[in-house]
Coordinates of C-alpha atoms and ligand atoms in Angstrom, one line a residue:
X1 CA 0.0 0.0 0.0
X2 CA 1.7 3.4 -0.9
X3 CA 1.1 6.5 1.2
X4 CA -2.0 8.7 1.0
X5 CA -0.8 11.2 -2.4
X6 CA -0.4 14.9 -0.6
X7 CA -2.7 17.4 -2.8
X8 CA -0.4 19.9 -4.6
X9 CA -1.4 22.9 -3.0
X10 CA 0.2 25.4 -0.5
X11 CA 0.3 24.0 3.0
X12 CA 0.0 26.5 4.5
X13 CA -3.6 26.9 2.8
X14 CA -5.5 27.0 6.8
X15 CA -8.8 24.5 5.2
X16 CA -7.6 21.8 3.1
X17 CA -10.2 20.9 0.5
X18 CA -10.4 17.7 -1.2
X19 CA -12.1 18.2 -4.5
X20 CA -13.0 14.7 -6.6
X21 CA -15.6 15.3 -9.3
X22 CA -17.5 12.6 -11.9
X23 CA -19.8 10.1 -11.6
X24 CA -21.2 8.9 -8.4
X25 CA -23.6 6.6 -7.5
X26 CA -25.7 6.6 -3.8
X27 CA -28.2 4.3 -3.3
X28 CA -30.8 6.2 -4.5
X29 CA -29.5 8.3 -6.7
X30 CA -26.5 8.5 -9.4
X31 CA -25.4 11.8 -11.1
X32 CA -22.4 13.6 -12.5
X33 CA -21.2 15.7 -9.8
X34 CA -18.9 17.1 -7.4
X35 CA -17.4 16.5 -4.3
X36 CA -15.6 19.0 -1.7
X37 CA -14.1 16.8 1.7
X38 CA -12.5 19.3 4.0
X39 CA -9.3 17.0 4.7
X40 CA -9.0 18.7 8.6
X41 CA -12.4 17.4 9.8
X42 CA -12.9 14.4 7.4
X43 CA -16.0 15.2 6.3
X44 CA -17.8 16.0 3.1
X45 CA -18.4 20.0 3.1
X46 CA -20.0 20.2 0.0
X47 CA -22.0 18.2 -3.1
X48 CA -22.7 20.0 -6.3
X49 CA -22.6 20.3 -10.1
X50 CA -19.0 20.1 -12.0
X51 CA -16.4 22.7 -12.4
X52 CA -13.8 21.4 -14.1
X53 CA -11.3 21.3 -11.2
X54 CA -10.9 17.9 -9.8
X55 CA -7.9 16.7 -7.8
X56 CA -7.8 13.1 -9.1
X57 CA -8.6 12.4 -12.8
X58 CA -11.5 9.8 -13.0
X59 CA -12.4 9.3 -16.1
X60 CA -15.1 5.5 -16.9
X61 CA -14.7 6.0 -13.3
X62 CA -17.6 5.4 -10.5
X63 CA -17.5 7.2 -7.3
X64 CA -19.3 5.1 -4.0
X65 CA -19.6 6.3 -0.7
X66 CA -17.0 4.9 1.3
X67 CA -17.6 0.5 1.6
X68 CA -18.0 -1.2 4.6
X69 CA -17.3 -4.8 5.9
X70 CA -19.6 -5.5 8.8
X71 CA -18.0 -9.0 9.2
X72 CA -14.0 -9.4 9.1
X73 CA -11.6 -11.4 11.6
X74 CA -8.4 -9.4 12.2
X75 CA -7.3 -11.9 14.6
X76 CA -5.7 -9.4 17.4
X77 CA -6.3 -9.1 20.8
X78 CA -4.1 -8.6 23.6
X79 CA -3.2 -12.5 24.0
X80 CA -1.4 -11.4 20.3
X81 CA -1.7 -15.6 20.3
X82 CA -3.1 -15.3 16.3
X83 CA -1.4 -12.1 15.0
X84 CA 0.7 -14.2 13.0
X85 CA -2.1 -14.7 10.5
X86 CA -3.0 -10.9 10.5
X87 CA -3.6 -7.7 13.2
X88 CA -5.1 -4.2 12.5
X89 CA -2.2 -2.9 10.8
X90 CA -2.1 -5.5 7.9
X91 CA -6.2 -5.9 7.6
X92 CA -6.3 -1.8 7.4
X93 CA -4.3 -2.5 4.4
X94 CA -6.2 -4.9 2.5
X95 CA -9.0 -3.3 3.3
X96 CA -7.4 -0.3 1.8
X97 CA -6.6 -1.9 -1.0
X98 CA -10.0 -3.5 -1.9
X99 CA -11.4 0.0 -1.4
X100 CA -13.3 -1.1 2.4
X101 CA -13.0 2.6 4.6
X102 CA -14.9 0.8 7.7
X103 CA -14.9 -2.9 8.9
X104 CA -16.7 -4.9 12.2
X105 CA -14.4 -6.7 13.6
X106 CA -15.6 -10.7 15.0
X107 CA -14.8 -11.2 18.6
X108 CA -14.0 -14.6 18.7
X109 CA -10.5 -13.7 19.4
X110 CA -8.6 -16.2 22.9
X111 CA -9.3 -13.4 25.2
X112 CA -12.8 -12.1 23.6
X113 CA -13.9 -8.9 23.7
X114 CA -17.1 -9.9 26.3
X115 CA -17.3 -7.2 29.0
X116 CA -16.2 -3.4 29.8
X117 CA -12.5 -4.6 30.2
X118 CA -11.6 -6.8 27.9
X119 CA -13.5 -4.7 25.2
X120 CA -11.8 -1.9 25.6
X121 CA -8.2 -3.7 25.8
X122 CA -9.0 -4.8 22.3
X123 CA -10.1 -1.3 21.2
X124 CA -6.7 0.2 21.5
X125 CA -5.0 -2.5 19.5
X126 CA -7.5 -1.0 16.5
X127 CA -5.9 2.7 16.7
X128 CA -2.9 0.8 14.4
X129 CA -5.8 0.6 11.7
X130 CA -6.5 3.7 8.9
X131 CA -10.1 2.4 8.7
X132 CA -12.2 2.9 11.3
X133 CA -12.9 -0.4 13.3
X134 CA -16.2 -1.1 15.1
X135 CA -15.6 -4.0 17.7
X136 CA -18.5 -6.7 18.0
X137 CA -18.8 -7.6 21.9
X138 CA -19.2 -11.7 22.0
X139 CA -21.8 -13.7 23.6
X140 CA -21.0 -16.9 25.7
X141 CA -22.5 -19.4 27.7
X142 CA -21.0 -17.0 30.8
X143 CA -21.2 -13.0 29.2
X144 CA -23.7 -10.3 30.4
X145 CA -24.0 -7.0 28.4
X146 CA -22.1 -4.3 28.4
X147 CA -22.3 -1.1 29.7
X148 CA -20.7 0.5 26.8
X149 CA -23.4 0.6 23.7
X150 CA -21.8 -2.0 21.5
X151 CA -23.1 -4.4 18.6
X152 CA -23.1 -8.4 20.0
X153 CA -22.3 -11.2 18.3
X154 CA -23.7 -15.0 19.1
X155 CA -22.2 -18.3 17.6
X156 CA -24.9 -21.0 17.7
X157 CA -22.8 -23.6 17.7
X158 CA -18.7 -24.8 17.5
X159 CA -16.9 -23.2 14.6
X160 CA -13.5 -21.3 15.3
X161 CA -13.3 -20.4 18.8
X162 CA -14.5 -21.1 22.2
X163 CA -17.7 -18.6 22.3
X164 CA -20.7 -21.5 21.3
X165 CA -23.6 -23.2 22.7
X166 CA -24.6 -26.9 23.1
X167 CA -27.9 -26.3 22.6
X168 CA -30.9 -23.8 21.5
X169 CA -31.9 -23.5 25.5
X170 CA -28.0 -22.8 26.9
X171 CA -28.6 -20.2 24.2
X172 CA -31.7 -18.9 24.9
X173 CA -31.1 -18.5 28.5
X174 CA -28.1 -16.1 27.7
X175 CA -29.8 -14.2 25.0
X176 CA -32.8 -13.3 27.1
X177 CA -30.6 -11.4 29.4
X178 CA -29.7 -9.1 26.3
X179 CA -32.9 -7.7 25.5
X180 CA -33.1 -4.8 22.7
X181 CA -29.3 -5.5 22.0
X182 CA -28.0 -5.4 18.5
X183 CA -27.1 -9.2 18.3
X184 CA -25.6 -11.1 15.2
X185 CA -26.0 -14.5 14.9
X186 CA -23.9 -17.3 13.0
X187 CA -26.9 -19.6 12.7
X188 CA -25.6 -23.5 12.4
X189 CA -27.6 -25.6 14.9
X190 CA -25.2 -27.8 17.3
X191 CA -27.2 -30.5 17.1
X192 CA -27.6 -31.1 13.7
X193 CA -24.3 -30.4 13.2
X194 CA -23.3 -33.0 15.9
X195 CA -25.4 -35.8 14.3
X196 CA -23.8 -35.2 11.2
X197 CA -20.0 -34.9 12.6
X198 CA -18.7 -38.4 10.6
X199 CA -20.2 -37.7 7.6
X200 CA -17.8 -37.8 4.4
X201 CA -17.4 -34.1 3.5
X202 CA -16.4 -30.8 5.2
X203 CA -20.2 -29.8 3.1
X204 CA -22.1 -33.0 4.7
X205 CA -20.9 -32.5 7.9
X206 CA -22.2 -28.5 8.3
X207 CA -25.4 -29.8 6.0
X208 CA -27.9 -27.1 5.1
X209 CA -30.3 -28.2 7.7
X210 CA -27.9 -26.5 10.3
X211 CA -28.3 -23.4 8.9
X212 CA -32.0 -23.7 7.8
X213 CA -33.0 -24.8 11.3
X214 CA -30.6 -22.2 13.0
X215 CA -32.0 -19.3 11.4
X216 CA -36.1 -20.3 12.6
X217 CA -34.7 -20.1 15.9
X218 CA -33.0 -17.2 15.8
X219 CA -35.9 -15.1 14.2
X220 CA -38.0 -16.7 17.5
X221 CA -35.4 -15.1 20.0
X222 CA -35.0 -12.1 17.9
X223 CA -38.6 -11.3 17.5
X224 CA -39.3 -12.6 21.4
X225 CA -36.6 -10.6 22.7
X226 CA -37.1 -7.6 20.9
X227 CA -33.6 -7.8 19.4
X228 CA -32.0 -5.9 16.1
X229 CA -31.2 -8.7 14.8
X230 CA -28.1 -10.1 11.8
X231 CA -27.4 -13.2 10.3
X232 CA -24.4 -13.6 9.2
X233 CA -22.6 -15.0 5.8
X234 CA -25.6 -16.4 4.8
X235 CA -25.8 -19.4 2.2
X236 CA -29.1 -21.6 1.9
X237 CA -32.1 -20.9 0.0
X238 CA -34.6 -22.3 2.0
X239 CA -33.6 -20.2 4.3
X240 CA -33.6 -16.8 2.3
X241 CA -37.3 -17.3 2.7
X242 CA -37.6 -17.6 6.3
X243 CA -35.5 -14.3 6.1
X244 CA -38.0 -12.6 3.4
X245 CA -41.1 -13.6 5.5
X246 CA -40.0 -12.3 8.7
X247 CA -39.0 -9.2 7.1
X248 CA -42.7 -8.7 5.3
X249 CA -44.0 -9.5 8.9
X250 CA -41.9 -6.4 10.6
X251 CA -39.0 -8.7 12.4
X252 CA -35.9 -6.3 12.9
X253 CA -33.6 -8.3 11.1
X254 CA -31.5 -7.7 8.6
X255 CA -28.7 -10.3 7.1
X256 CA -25.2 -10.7 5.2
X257 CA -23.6 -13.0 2.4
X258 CA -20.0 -13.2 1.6
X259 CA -18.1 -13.2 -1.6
X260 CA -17.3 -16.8 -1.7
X261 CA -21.1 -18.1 -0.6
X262 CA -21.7 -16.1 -4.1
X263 CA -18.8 -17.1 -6.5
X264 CA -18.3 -20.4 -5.9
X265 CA -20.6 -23.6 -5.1
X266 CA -20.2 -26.9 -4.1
X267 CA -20.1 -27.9 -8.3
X268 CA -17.2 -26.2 -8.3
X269 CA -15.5 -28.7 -6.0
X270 CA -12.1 -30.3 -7.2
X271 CA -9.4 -32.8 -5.2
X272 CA -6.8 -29.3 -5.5
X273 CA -9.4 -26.5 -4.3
X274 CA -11.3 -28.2 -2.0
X275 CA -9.2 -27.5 0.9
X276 CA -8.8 -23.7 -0.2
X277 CA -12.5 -23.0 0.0
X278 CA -13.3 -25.1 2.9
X279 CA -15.5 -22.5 5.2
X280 CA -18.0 -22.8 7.6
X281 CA -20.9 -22.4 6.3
X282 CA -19.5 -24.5 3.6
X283 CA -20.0 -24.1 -0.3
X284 CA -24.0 -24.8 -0.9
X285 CA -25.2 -26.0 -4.2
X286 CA -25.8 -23.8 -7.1
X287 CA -29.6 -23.3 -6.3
X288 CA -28.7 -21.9 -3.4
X289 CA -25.8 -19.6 -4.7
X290 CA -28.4 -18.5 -7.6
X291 CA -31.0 -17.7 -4.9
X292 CA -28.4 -15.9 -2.8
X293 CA -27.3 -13.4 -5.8
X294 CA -31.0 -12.7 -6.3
X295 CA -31.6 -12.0 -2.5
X296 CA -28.5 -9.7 -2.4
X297 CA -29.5 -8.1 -5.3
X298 CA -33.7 -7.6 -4.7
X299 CA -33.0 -6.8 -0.9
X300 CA -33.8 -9.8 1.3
X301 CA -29.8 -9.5 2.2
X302 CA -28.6 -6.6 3.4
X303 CA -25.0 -6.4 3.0
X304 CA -21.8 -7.8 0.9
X305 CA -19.8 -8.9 4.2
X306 CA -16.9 -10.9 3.7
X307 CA -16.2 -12.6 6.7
X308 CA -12.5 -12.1 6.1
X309 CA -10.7 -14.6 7.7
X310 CA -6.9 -14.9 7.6
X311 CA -5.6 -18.3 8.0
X312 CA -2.0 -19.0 6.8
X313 CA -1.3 -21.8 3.5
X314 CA 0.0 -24.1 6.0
X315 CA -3.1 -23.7 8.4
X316 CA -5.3 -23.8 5.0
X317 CA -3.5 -27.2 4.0
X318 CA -4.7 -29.0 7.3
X319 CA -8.1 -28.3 6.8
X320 CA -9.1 -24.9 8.7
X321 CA -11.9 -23.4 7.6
X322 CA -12.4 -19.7 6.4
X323 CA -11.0 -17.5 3.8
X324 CA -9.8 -13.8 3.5
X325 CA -11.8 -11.6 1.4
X326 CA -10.7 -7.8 2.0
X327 CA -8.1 -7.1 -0.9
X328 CA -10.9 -7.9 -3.8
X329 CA -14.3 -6.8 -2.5
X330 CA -14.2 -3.9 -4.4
X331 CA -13.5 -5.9 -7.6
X332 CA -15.5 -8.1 -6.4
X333 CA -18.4 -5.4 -6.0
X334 CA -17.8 -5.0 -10.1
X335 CA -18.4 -9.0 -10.9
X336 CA -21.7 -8.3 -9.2
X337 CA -22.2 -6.0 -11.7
X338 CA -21.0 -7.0 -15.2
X339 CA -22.3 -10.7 -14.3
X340 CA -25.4 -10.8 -12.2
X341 CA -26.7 -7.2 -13.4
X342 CA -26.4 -5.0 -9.8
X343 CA -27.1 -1.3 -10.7
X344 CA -24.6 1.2 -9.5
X345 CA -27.3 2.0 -6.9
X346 CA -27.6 -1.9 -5.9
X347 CA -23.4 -1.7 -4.7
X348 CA -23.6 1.5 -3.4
X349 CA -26.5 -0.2 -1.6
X350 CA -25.0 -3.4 0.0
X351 CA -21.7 -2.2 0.1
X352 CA -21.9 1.0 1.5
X353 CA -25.4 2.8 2.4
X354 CA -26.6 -0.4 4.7
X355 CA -23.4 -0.9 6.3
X356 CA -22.8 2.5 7.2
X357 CA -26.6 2.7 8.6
X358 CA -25.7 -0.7 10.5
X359 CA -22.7 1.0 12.3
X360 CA -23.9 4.9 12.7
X361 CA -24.8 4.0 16.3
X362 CA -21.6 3.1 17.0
X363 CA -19.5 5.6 16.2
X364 CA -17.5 8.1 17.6
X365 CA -19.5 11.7 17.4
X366 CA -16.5 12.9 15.0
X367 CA -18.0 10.9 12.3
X368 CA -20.6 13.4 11.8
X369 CA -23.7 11.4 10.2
X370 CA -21.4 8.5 9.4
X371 CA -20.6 6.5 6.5
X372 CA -22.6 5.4 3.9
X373 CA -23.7 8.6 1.6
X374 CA -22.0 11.0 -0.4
X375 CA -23.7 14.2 0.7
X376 CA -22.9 16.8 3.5
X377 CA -22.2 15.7 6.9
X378 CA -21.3 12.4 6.3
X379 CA -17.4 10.7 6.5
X380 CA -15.4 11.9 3.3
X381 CA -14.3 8.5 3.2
X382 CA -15.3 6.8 -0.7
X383 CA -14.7 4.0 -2.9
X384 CA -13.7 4.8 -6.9
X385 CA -14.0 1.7 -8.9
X386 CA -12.9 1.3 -12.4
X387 CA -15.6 -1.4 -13.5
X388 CA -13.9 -2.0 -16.9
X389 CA -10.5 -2.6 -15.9
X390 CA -9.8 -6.0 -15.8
X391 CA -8.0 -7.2 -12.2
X392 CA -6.3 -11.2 -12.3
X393 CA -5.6 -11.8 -8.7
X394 CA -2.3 -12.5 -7.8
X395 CA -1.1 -14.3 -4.2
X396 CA 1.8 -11.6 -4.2
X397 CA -0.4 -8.8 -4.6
X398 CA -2.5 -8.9 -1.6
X399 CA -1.6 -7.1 1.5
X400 CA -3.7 -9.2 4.3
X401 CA -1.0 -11.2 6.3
X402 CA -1.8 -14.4 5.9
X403 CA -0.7 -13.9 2.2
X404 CA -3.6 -15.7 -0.3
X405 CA -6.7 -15.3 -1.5
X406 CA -9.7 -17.8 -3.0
X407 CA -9.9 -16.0 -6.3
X408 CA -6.2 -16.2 -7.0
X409 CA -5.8 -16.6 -11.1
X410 CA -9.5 -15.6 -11.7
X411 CA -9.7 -12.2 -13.4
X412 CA -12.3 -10.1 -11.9
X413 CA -13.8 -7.3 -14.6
X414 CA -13.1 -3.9 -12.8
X415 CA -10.9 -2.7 -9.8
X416 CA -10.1 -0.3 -7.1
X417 CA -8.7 2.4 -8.8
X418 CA -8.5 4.9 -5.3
X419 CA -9.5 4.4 -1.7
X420 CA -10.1 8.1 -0.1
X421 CA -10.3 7.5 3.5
X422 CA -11.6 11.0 5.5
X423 CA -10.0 13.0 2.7
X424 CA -7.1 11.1 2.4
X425 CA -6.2 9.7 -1.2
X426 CA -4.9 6.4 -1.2
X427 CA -4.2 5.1 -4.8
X428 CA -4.5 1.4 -5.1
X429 CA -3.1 0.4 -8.6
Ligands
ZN1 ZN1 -16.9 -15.0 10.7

């Protein structure tokens, strides 16, 4: 990652103006335009018509708000006992890279982020990140909320980490002590995926039933608790439909999918990849991958969320699941694009406008109305993709740690041409 560029322009000029002009594309509305960030505060001053007078030149180019990740795993805490795979200095980077300004960081960390103290412990480690890191507080068989206000995350059952329940009452006694809270959920049932524990394949074993099942019973604690609820990287169809019905009947829930859930499927499957994309949940069919494009794309999921995870080759070649995701999700935003027909609006939707609404309650007061929009008030932070400018991912190329990535040799059709992060330019070719 090279340095932000410095503007060419007197220093001792007292308010800094960053001025990027083109096309740009909100969620609800896409124009040719321009854009004044005052570089001291961060935040966008001023939207209007062109003047001819842009500091970067973006011609074919699109102009987002700045994207956010709701779901990534930087792996550091204070225990440091994973920052081999990656900490907040190297995922700012890829995120940088793939044009992501904001992520939410998983807690599922060997000393979690579950009350006051350990939560803020964590939080300093994330002042070595550029991007702006909002911390998920986890939920365990033993946690209580927190004072703070903080956004919650609940695994349902075993994946990576200690933070899981045995079974849908452990669970439900916990969560009923976190009424109203902002609670995500990775929905695999424990006891389906128990019974199914000695089946043949990493996909039999986590079968879609687990998820399917999972997600009924987290809509009942969500709706009987009053939660705001998430479900994370989602992947079945079946279950898109619980998701759709609880939404047309006013549940507060909202719900992600991840890059790989909607590249690849279990077709895809060979003796040589099979270990690379191993995940949980695991590669579904390509019903479900079909239905999960559609759902991202109509608005039955909410966000593109990666669920960056950094394991290392040698970690990846003895079967641990999860993939990292944040170098290419903004070239990844642009396959979306040219091959499953998202408007401009749809990415500026799912990649920035729902995210950044997801967060604003989070965030420190000098992110004015937060991320999300390109309009007055809100973070000067903003994506600019190229979407005809062909990107082949290459392993030596990305900047996450852990030093791979799933899509390695595919070419995706557009890239990240600049990351501006609070007025800062970050050029990513
Ligand atoms: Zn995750």
């Amino acid at each position: 990652m090279s340095a932000a560029i410095q503007l060419d322009r007197p220093a001792d000029n007292a308010s800094m103006r960053l001025r990027v002009e083109g096309r740009i594309a909100n969620h609800d509305s896409e124009f040719e335009g321009a854009i004044e960030i005052n570089t001291e505060t961060g935040l966008i001053e001023h939207v209007g018509p062109r003047t001819g007078k842009s500091d970067l030149d973006l011609d074919r180019q699109i102009i987002f708000p700045g994207f956010g990740d709701l779901h990534i795993h930087a792996r550091e805490d204070a225990s440091q006992l994973h920052a081999y795979q990656e900490d907040f200095a190297t995922v700012s980077a890829a995120a940088l890279h793939g044009g992501v300004t904001h992520v939410a960081d998983m807690p599922n960390n060997p000393r979690a982020p579950v009350d006051d103290a350990t939560y803020a412990e964590k939080e300093k480690l994330t002042a070595k990140s550029a991007v702006h890191v909002t911390l998920y507080a986890g939920i365990g068989p033993e946690t209580n909320p927190l004072q703070r206000h903080v956004p919650y995350k609940a695994f349902m059952g075993p994946s990576v980490g200690d933070l899981f329940f045995a079974s849908q009452e452990q669970l439900e006694e916990v969560i009923a002590k976190y009424r109203g809270k902002n609670v995500s959920f990775h929905c695999e049932d424990p006891g389906i995926l128990q019974e199914s524990k000695s089946a043949a394949t990493h996909e039999q074993r986590r079968p879609a039933s687990a998820e399917i099942t999972a997600t009924g019973f987290a809509l009942t604690l969500i709706e009987r608790y009053g939660l705001i609820g998430k479900l994370c990287h989602y992947s079945t169809k079946d279950g898109l439909e619980l998701i759709a019905a609880a939404k047309a009947r006013g549940v507060r829930v909202t719900a992600e999918a991840a890059p790989h859930h909607l590249f690849f499927d279990d077709s895809m499957l060979t003796d040589e990849n099979r270990l690379w994309l191993q995940m949980n949940p695991p590669l579904r069919g390509r019903e479900d991958r079909l239905a999960l494009i559609a759902a991202l794309r109509d608005g039955v999921v909410d966000y593109l969320a990666t669920d960056h995870a950094p394991h290392t080759l040698e970690e990846k070649r003895k079967g641990r699941s999860g993939v990292p995701h944040l170098d290419t999700y903004g070239a990844f935003a642009t396959w979306l694009m040219a091959e499953h027909g998202f408007s401009v609006k749809d990415i500026a939707r799912v990649c920035a406008y729902n995210p950044g609404k997801f967060v604003k309650e989070f965030l420190p007061e000098k992110f004015g109305y937060g991320f999300g929009m390109i309009a007055p008030g809100y973070v000067g932070s903003l994506t600019i993709l190229n979407p005809d400018a062909p990107f082949t991912v290459r392993r030596e190329e990305m900047k996450t740690k852990c030093g791979w990535s799933p899509f390695e040799g595919f070419t995706l059709p557009g890239r990240v041409t600049y990351t501006v992060l609070e007025g800062k330019v970050y050029p990513t070719d």
